[in-house]
PDB file of C-alpha atoms and ligand atoms in Angstrom:
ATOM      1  CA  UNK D   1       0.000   0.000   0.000  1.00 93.00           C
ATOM      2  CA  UNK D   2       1.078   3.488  -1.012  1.00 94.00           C
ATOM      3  CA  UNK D   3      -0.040   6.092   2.183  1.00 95.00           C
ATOM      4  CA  UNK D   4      -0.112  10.187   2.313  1.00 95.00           C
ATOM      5  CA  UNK D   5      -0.847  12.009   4.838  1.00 95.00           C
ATOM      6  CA  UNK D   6      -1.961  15.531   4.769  1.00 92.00           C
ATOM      7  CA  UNK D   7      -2.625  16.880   8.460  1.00 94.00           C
ATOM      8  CA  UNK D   8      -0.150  17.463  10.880  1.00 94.00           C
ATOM      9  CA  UNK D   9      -2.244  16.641  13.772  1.00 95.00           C
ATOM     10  CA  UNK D  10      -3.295  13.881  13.003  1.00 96.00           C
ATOM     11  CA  UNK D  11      -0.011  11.849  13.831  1.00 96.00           C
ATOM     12  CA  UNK D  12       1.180  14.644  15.916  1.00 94.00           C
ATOM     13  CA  UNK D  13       3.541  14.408  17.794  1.00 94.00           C
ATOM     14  CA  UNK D  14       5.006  12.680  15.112  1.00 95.00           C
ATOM     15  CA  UNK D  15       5.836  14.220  11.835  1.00 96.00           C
ATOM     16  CA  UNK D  16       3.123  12.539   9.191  1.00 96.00           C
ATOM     17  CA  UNK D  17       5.491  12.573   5.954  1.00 96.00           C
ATOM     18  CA  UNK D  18       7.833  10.605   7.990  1.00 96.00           C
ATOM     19  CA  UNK D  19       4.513   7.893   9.400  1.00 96.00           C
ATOM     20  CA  UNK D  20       3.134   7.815   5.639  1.00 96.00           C
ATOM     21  CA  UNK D  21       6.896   6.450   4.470  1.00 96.00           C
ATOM     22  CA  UNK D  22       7.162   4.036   7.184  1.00 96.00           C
ATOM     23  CA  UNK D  23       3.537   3.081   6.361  1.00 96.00           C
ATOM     24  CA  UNK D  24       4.003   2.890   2.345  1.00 95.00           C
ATOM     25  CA  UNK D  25       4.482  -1.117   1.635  1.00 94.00           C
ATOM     26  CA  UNK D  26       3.296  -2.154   4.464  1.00 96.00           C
ATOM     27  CA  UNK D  27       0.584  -5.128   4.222  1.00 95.00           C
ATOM     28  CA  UNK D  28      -2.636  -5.398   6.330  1.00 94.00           C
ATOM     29  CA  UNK D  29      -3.006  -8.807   7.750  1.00 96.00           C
ATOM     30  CA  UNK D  30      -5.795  -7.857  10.106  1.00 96.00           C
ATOM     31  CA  UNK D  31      -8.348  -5.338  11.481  1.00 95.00           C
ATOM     32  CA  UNK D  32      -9.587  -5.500  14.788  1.00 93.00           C
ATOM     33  CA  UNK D  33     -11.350  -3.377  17.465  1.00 89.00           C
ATOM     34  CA  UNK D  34     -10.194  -2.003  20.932  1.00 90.00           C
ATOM     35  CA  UNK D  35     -12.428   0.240  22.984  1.00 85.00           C
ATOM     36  CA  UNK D  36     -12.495   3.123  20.852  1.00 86.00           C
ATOM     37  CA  UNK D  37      -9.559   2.215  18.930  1.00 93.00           C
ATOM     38  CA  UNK D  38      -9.526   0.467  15.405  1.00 95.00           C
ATOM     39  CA  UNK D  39      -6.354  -1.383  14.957  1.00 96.00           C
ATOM     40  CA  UNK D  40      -4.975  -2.404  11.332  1.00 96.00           C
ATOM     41  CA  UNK D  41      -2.371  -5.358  11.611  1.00 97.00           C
ATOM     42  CA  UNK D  42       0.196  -5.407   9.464  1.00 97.00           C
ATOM     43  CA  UNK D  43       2.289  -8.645   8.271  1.00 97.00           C
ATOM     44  CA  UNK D  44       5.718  -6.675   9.764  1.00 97.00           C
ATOM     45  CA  UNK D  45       4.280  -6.958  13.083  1.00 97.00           C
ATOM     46  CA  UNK D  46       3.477  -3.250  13.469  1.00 98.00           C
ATOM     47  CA  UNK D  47       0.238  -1.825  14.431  1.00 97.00           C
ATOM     48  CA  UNK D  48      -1.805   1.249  13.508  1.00 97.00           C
ATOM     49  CA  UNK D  49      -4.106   2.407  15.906  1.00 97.00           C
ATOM     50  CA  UNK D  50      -6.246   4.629  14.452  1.00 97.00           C
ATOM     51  CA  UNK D  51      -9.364   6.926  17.076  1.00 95.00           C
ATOM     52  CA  UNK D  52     -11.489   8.539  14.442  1.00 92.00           C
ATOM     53  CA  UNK D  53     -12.861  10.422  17.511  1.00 91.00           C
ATOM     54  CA  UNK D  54     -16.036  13.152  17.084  1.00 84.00           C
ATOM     55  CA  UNK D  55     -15.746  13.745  13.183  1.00 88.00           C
ATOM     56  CA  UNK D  56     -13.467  10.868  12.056  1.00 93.00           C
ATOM     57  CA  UNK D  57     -14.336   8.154   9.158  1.00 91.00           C
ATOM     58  CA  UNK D  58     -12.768   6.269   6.850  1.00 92.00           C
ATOM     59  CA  UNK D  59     -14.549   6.038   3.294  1.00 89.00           C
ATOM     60  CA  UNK D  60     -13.351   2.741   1.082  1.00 88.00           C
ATOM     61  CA  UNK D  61     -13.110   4.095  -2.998  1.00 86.00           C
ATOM     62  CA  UNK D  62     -13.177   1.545  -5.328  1.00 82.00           C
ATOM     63  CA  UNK D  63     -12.155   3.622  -8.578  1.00 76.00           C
ATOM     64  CA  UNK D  64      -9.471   5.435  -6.628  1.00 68.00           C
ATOM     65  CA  UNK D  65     -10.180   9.122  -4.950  1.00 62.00           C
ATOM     66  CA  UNK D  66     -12.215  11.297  -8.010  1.00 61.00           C
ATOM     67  CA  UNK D  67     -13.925  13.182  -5.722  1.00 70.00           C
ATOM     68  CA  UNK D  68     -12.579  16.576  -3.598  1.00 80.00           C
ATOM     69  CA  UNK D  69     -13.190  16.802  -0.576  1.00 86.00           C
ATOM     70  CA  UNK D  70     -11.949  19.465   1.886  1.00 90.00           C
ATOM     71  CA  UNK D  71     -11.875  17.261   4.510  1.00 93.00           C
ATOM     72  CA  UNK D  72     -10.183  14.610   3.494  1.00 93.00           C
ATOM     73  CA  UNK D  73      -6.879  14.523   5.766  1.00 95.00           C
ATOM     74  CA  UNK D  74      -5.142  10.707   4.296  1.00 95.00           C
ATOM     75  CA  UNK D  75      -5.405   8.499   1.720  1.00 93.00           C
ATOM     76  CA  UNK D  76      -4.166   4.577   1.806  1.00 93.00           C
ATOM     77  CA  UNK D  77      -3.846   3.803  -1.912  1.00 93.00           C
ATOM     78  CA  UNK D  78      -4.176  -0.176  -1.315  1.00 92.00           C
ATOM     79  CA  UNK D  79      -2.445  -3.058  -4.608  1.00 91.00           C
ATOM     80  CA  UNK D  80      -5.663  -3.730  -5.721  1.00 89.00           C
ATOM     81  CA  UNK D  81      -5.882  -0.221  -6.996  1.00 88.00           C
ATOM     82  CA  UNK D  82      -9.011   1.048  -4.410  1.00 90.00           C
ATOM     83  CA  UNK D  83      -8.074   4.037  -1.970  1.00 91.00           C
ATOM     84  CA  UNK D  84      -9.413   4.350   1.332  1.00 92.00           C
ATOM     85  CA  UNK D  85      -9.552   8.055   2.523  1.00 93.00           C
ATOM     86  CA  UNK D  86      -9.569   9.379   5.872  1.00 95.00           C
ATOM     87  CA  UNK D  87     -11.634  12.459   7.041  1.00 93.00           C
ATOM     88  CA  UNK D  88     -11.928  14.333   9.416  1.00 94.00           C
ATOM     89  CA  UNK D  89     -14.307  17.508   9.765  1.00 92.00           C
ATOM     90  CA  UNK D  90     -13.021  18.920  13.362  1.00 92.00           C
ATOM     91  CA  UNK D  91      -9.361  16.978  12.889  1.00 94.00           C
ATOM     92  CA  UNK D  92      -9.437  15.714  16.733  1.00 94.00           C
ATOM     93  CA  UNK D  93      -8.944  12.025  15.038  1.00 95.00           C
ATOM     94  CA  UNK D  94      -5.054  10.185  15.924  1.00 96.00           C
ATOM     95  CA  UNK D  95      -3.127   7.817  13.625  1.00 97.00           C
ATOM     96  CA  UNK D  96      -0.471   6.356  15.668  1.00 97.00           C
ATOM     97  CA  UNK D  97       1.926   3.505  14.340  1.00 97.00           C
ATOM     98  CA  UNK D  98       3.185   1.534  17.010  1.00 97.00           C
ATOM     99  CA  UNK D  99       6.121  -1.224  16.840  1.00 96.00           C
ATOM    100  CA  UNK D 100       5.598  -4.822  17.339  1.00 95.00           C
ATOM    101  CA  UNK D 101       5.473  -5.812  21.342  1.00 94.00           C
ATOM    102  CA  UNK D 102       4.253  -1.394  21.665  1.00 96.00           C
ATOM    103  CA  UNK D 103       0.317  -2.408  21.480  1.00 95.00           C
ATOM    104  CA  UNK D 104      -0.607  -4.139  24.684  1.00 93.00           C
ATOM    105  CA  UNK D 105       1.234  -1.972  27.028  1.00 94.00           C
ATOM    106  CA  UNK D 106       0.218   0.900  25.204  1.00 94.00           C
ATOM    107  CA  UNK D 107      -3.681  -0.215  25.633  1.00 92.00           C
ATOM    108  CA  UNK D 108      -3.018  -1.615  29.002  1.00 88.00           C
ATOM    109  CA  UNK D 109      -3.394   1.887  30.926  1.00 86.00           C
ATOM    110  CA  UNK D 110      -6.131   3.325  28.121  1.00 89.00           C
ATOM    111  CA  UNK D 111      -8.498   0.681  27.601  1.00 90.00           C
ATOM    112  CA  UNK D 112     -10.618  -1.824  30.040  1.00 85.00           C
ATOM    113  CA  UNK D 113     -12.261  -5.157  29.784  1.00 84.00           C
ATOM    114  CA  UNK D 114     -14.551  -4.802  26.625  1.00 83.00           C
ATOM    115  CA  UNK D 115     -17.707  -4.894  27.435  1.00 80.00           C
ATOM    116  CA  UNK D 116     -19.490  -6.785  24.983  1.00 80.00           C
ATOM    117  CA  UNK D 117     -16.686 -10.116  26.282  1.00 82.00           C
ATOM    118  CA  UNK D 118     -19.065 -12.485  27.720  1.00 80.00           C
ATOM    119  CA  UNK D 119     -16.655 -13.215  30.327  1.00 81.00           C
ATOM    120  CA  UNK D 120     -16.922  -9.411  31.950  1.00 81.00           C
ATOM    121  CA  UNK D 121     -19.430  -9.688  34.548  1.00 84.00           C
ATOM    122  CA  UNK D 122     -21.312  -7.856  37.184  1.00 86.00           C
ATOM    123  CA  UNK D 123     -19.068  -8.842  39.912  1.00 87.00           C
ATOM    124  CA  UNK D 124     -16.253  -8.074  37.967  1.00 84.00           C
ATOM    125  CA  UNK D 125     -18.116  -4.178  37.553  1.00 85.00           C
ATOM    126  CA  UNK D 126     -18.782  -4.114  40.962  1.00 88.00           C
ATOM    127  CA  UNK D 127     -15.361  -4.258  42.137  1.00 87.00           C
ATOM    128  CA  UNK D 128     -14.292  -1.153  39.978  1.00 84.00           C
ATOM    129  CA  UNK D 129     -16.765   0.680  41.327  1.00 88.00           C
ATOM    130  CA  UNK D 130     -17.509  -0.151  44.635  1.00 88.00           C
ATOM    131  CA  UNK D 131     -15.385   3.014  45.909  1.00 89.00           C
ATOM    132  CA  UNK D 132     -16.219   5.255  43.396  1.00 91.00           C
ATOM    133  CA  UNK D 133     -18.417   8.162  44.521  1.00 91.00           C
ATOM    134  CA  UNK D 134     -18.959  10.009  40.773  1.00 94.00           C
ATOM    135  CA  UNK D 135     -22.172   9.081  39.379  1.00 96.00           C
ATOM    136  CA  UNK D 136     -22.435   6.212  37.119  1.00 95.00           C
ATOM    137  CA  UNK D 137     -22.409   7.816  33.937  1.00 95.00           C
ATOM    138  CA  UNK D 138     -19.133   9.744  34.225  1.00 94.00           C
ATOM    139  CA  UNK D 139     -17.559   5.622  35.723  1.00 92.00           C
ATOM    140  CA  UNK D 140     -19.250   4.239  32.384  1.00 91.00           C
ATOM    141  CA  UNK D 141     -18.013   6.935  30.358  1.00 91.00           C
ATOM    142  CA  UNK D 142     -14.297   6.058  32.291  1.00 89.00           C
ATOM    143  CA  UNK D 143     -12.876   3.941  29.277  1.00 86.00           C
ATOM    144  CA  UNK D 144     -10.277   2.093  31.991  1.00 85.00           C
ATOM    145  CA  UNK D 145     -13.308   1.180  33.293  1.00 81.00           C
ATOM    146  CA  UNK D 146     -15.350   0.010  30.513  1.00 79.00           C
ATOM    147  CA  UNK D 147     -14.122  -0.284  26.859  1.00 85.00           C
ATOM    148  CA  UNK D 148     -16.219   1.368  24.220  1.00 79.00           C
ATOM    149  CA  UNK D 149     -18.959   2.925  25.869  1.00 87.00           C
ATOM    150  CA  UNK D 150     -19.297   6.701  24.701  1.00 88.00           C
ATOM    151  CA  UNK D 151     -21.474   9.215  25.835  1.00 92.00           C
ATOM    152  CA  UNK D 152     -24.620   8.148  23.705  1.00 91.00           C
ATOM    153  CA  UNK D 153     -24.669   4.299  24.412  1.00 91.00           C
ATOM    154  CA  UNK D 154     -24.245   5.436  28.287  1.00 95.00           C
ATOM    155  CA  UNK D 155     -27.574   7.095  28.303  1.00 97.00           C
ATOM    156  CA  UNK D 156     -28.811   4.623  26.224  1.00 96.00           C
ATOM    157  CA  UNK D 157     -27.769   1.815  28.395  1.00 96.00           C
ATOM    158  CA  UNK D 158     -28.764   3.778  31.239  1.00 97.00           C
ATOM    159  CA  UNK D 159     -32.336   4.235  29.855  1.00 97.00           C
ATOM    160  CA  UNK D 160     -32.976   0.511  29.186  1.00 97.00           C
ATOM    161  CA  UNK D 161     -31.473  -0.481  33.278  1.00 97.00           C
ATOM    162  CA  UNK D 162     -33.746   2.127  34.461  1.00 98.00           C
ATOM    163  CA  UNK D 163     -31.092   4.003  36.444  1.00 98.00           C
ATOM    164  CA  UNK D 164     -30.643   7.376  37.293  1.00 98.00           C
ATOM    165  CA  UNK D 165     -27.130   8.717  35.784  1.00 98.00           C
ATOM    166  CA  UNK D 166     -26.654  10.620  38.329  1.00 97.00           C
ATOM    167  CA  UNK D 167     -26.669   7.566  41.081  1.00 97.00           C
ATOM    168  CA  UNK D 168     -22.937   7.453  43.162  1.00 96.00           C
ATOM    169  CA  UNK D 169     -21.707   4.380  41.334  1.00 95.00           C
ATOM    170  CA  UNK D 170     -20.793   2.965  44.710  1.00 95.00           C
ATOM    171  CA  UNK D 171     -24.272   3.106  45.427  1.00 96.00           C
ATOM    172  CA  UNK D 172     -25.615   0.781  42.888  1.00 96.00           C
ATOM    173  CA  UNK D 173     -26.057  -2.998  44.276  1.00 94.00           C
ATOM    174  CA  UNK D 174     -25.335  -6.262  42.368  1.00 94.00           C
ATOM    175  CA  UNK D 175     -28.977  -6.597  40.919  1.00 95.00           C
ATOM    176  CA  UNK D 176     -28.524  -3.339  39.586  1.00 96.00           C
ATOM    177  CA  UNK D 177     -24.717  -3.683  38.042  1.00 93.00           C
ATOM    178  CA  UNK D 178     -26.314  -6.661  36.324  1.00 94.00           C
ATOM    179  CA  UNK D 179     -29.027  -4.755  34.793  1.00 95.00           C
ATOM    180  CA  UNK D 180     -26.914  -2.060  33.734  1.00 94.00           C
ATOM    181  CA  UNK D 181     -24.337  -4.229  32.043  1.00 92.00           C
ATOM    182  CA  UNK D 182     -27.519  -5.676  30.195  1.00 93.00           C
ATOM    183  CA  UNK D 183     -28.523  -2.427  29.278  1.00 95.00           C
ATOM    184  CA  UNK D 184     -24.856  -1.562  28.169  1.00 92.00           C
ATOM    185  CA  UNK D 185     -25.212  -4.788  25.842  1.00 90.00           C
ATOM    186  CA  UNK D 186     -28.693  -3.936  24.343  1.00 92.00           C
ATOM    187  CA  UNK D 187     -27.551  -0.306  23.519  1.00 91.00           C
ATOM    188  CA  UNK D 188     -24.179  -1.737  21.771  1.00 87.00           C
ATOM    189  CA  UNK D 189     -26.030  -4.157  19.998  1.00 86.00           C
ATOM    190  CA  UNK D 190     -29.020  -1.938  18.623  1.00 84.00           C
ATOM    191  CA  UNK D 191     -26.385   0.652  17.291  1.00 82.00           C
ATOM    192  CA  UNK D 192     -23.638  -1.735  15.802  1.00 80.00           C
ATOM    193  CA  UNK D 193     -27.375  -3.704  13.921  1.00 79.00           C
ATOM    194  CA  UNK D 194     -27.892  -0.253  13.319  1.00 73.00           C
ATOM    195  CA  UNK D 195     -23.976   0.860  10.998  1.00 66.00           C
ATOM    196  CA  UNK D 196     -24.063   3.261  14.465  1.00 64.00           C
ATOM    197  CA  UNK D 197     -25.782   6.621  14.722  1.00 61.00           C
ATOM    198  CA  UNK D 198     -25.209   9.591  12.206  1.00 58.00           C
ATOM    199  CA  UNK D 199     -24.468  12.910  14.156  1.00 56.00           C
ATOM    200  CA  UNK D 200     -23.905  15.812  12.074  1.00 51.00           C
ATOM    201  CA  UNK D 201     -22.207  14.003   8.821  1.00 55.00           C
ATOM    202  CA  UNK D 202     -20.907  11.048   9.855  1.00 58.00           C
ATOM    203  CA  UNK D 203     -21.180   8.231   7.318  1.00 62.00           C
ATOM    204  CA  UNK D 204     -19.846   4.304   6.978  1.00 66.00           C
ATOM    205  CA  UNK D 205     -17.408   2.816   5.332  1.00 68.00           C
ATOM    206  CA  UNK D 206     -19.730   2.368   2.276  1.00 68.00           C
ATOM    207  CA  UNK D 207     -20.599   6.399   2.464  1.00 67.00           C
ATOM    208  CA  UNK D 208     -24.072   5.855   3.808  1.00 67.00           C
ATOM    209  CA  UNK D 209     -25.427   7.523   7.391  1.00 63.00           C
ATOM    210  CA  UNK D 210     -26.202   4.893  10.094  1.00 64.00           C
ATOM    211  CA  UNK D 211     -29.829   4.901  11.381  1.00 61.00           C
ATOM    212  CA  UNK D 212     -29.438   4.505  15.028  1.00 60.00           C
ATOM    213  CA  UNK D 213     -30.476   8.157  16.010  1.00 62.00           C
ATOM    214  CA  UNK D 214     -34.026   7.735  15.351  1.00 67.00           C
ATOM    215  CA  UNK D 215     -34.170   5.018  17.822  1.00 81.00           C
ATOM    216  CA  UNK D 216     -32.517   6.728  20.589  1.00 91.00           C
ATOM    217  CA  UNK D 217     -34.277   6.369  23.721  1.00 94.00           C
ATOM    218  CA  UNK D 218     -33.009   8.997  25.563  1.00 96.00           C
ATOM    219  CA  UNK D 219     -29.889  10.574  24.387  1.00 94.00           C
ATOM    220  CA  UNK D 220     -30.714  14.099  22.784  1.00 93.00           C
ATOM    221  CA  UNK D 221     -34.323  13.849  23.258  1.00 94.00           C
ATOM    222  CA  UNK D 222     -35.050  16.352  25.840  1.00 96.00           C
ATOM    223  CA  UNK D 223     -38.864  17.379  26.670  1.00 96.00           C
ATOM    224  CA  UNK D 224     -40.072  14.328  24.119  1.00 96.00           C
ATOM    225  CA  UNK D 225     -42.006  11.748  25.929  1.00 97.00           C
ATOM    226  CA  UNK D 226     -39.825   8.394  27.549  1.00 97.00           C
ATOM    227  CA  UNK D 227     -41.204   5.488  24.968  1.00 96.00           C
ATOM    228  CA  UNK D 228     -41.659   3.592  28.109  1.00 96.00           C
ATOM    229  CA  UNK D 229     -44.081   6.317  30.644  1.00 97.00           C
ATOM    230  CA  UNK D 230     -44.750   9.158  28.656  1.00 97.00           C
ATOM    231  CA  UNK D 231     -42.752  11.550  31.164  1.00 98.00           C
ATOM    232  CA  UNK D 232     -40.850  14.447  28.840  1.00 98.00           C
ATOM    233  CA  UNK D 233     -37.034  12.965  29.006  1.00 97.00           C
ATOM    234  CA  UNK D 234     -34.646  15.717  30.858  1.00 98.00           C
ATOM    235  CA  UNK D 235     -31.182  17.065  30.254  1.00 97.00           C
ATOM    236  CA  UNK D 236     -28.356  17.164  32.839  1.00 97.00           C
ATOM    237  CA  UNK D 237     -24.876  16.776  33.144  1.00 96.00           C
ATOM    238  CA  UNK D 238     -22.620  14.311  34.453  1.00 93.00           C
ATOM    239  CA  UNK D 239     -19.079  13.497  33.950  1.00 87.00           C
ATOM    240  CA  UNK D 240     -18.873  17.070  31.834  1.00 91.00           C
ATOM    241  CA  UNK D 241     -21.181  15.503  29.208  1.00 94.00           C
ATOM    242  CA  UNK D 242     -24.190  16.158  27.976  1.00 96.00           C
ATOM    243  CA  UNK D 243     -27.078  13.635  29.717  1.00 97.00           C
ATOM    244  CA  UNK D 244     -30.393  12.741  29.449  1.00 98.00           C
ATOM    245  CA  UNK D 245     -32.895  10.507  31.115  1.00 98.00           C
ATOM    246  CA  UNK D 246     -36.219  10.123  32.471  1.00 98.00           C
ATOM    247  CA  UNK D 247     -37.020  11.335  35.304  1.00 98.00           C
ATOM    248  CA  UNK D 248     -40.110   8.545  36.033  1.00 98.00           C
ATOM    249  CA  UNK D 249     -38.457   5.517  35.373  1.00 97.00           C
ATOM    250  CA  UNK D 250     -34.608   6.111  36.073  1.00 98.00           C
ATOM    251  CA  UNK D 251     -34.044   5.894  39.671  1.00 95.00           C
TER     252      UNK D 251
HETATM  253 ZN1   ZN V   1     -39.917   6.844  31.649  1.00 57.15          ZN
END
């Protein structure tokens, strides 16, 4: 693969001429997910770990990159002659190529047990947060403590466990946790089914929105009525995020 890179923050602090020729003829052997992190595998060994962040997405081109586009901020020209282009609207998105044995104790301090493993469990969530006093949201939103829960599937999962975001973790008992990490499941779920939800212009690999933002249940619905009472859904904040909930049936 031939790669260019034309934004200086997005491999800051390294320089990105330098990353795109230490990228150029490499070969992907794998792509995985971490948390918030996609990682492509190469056949050296290496790893780029690439956090598309707010505005982020990666766009696959079949006859090669025709179209301009202000935004775009990288292009991987790949053998088989298609070009996958990176952009980025608000350019808070990282590219960071790591050396072989760098990945795990890079992740290590970053990135908890995903949450979708089977094997995480409530007991396992309840001794993370057993002494911590924030409120739940801003421990879910904690990505040491939970892998890949952002600030929409919080509230989501938060909605379907019928708990207040606002609760002292600490305070929530085993029954609960269990709930919650059911809720946390059910919200994943619906928006990965879903190609994710489209805020502002985000689009998939293919170039079409995702459709998960007309189902939310709470997030960004403020004064429209909870699908499950009827009580208008409220806005708060909690761990410097936006957050919404009903008031009725989240306690
Ligand atoms: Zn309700």
């Amino acid at each position: 693969m031939h790669v260019e890179i034309d934004d200086v923050r997005l491999t800051r602090p390294h320089d990105p001429v330098e990353t795109a020729a230490e990228l150029t003829g490499e070969a992907v052997a794998a792509l995985e997910r971490r948390g918030k992190y996609l990682l492509v595998r190469f056949e050296s060994g290496r790893v780029l770990l690439i956090h598309l962040r707010m505005t982020g997405s990666l766009l696959l081109l079949r006859d090669g990159t025709a179209i301009d586009d202000p935004y775009r901020r990288a292009v991987v020209r790949l053998d088989n002659g298609s070009d996958i282009a990176y952009r980025d609207v608000r350019r808070f998105g990282t590219w960071l190529l790591l050396e072989p044995g760098e990945l795990d104790p890079y992740l290590a301090s970053r990135v908890g047990p995903e949450v979708l493993n089977r094997r995480f469990s409530a007991q396992a969530l309840q001794a993370t947060v057993k002494r911590r006093k924030a409120p739940i949201k801003a421990v879910l939103l904690d990505q040491r403590v939970y892998a890949g829960v952002g600030n929409i599937y919080a509230d989501e999962a938060l909605w379907w466990s019928r708990i207040h975001p606002l609760r002292p973790a600490a305070s929530l008992d085993r029954p609960e946790l269990q709930e919650l990490l059911r809720g946390v499941r059910k919200a994943l779920r619906h928006g990965i089914a879903r190609q994710g939800a489209t805020l502002r212009d985000y689009r998939g690999a293919d170039g079409r929105a995702g459709s998960m933002q007309r189902e939310f249940r709470a997030y960004g619905r403020a004064g429209e009525p909870c699908t499950r009472c009827g009580t208008p859904i409220e806005k708060t904040r909690a761990g410097g995020r936006g957050t919404w909930y009903c008031p009725t049936c989240q306690l």
